Coordinates of C-alpha atoms in Angstrom, one line a residue:
M24 CA 232.2 79.9 186.0
T25 CA 232.5 83.5 187.2
A26 CA 230.7 85.7 189.6
T27 CA 227.4 87.2 188.0
Q28 CA 227.6 90.7 187.1
Q29 CA 224.5 91.2 189.6
S30 CA 226.8 89.7 192.5
I31 CA 229.6 92.3 191.1
A32 CA 227.2 95.1 191.1
S33 CA 226.0 94.3 195.0
V34 CA 229.6 93.9 196.0
R35 CA 230.4 97.6 194.5
I36 CA 227.5 99.0 196.3
A37 CA 229.1 97.3 199.8
A38 CA 232.5 98.3 199.0
A39 CA 231.4 101.9 198.2
A40 CA 229.8 102.0 201.7
A41 CA 232.8 100.6 203.6
D42 CA 235.1 103.1 201.4
R43 CA 232.7 106.1 202.3
L44 CA 233.3 105.3 206.3
K45 CA 237.3 105.3 205.6
A46 CA 237.9 101.6 205.8
G47 CA 241.2 100.2 204.0
D48 CA 242.5 97.7 202.0
I49 CA 239.2 97.0 200.4
A50 CA 239.5 93.9 198.3
A51 CA 237.1 91.3 196.5
Y52 CA 237.9 88.0 195.1
D53 CA 235.8 85.6 192.5
V54 CA 235.8 82.4 194.6
T55 CA 233.6 80.7 192.4
V56 CA 236.1 78.1 191.5
P57 CA 237.4 77.1 194.9
V58 CA 234.3 77.7 196.9
A59 CA 231.0 76.2 195.6
I60 CA 228.6 77.9 197.9
T61 CA 229.2 81.7 197.0
E62 CA 230.7 83.9 194.3
I63 CA 232.7 86.6 195.9
M64 CA 234.3 87.5 199.1
L65 CA 234.7 91.1 200.0
V66 CA 237.5 91.9 202.5
V67 CA 237.6 95.5 204.2
T68 CA 239.8 96.8 207.3
A69 CA 238.8 98.8 209.9
S70 CA 241.1 100.4 212.8
N71 CA 239.3 99.8 215.6
E72 CA 235.8 98.0 216.9
R73 CA 233.6 101.0 216.6
Q74 CA 234.6 101.2 213.0
V75 CA 234.3 97.6 212.6
L76 CA 230.7 97.9 213.7
A77 CA 230.0 101.1 211.7
V78 CA 231.4 99.7 208.4
A79 CA 229.2 96.5 208.7
Q80 CA 226.1 98.6 209.3
E81 CA 226.7 100.7 206.6
I82 CA 227.2 98.1 204.2
E83 CA 223.9 96.5 205.2
K84 CA 222.4 99.8 205.3
D85 CA 223.2 100.7 201.4
L86 CA 222.7 97.2 200.2
Y87 CA 219.1 97.6 201.6
L88 CA 218.5 100.9 200.1
K89 CA 220.3 100.5 197.0
D90 CA 220.0 96.8 196.2
G91 CA 216.3 95.9 196.5
H92 CA 216.1 95.8 200.1
R93 CA 219.0 93.1 200.3
E94 CA 219.5 91.8 203.9
P95 CA 222.3 89.5 205.0
L96 CA 221.2 85.8 205.5
A97 CA 223.4 85.6 208.6
R98 CA 225.9 87.9 210.7
E99 CA 228.7 86.9 212.7
G100 CA 231.0 88.6 215.2
L101 CA 229.1 91.4 216.1
E102 CA 229.7 91.0 219.9
E103 CA 233.5 91.1 219.6
A104 CA 233.5 93.6 216.7
Q105 CA 236.9 92.2 215.6
W106 CA 235.6 90.3 212.7
V107 CA 232.2 90.6 211.6
L108 CA 231.0 88.4 208.5
L109 CA 227.8 89.2 206.8
D110 CA 226.5 86.6 204.4
F111 CA 224.5 87.6 201.6
G112 CA 224.7 84.4 199.9
D113 CA 226.1 84.9 196.6
F114 CA 228.7 87.0 198.3
V115 CA 230.2 87.2 201.8
V116 CA 231.7 90.4 203.4
H117 CA 234.4 90.4 205.9
V118 CA 235.1 93.5 208.0
M119 CA 238.0 93.0 209.8
H120 CA 240.0 94.8 212.7
E121 CA 243.4 95.7 211.0
D122 CA 245.1 93.1 213.8
A123 CA 242.7 90.4 212.8
R124 CA 243.1 90.9 209.1
E125 CA 246.6 90.2 209.4
F126 CA 246.7 87.5 211.7
Y127 CA 244.1 85.3 209.6
A128 CA 245.4 86.7 206.2
L129 CA 242.4 85.9 204.2
D130 CA 244.1 87.7 201.2
R131 CA 246.6 84.9 201.3
L132 CA 244.4 82.5 201.3
W133 CA 242.2 83.6 198.4
G134 CA 245.4 85.4 196.4
D135 CA 245.4 82.9 193.6
C136 CA 241.5 83.9 192.9
P137 CA 240.8 86.6 190.2
S138 CA 240.4 90.1 191.8
I139 CA 237.3 92.2 190.9
D140 CA 237.4 95.5 190.2
L141 CA 235.5 97.3 192.7
E142 CA 235.6 100.8 190.8
L143 CA 236.2 102.8 194.0
P144 CA 237.3 106.4 193.7
E145 CA 240.9 107.1 193.8
H146 CA 242.3 108.6 197.4
P147 CA 245.4 110.9 197.3
D148 CA 248.1 109.7 199.7
D149 CA 247.5 111.7 202.8
D150 CA 251.6 112.4 202.7
A151 CA 251.2 113.5 199.3
A152 CA 248.4 115.9 199.8
A153 CA 250.1 117.3 202.8
D154 CA 253.3 117.5 200.8
A155 CA 251.3 119.4 197.9
A156 CA 249.6 121.9 200.3
V157 CA 253.2 122.8 201.8
S158 CA 254.5 123.1 198.3
D159 CA 251.4 125.6 197.4
G160 CA 252.1 127.4 200.6
D161 CA 255.7 127.8 199.6
R162 CA 255.0 128.9 196.3
A163 CA 252.4 131.4 197.5
E164 CA 255.1 132.8 200.1
A165 CA 257.4 133.1 197.3
T166 CA 254.8 135.0 195.2
A167 CA 254.2 137.5 197.9
L168 CA 257.9 138.0 198.6
D169 CA 258.5 138.6 195.1
A170 CA 255.7 141.0 194.8
H171 CA 257.0 142.9 197.7
A172 CA 260.6 143.2 196.8
E173 CA 259.6 144.8 193.4

């Protein structure tokens, strides 16, 4: 048995919300075989407590607005903001501070489960984008120097 298309669609809405708020390491696992009580685990990383809370709130908002007024059955971890768990029944969202994600290593726990394609947009590597900007600037400067030399 695998995760239903409805659950996958809902998790994609949640992942897009997290991605929009610059959460990192967004991964979803089809856990229908090892876990009988839910279908999908979505794990996202935030760099600080404020971002953990903001990402969790954005996920809840988008699922409410874009997925038939869907609300979590349970919320955990809002006080500490190190690991917020949002239980939607057929899937569970883990918004984790980067230190908590590294420590608890949920990806290792579910690493044998099939990954779900979240269909998120590609983000160019920040360093590659900076290098490209420098290269474009060097080209423009060289073109200006060539024009001036003529």
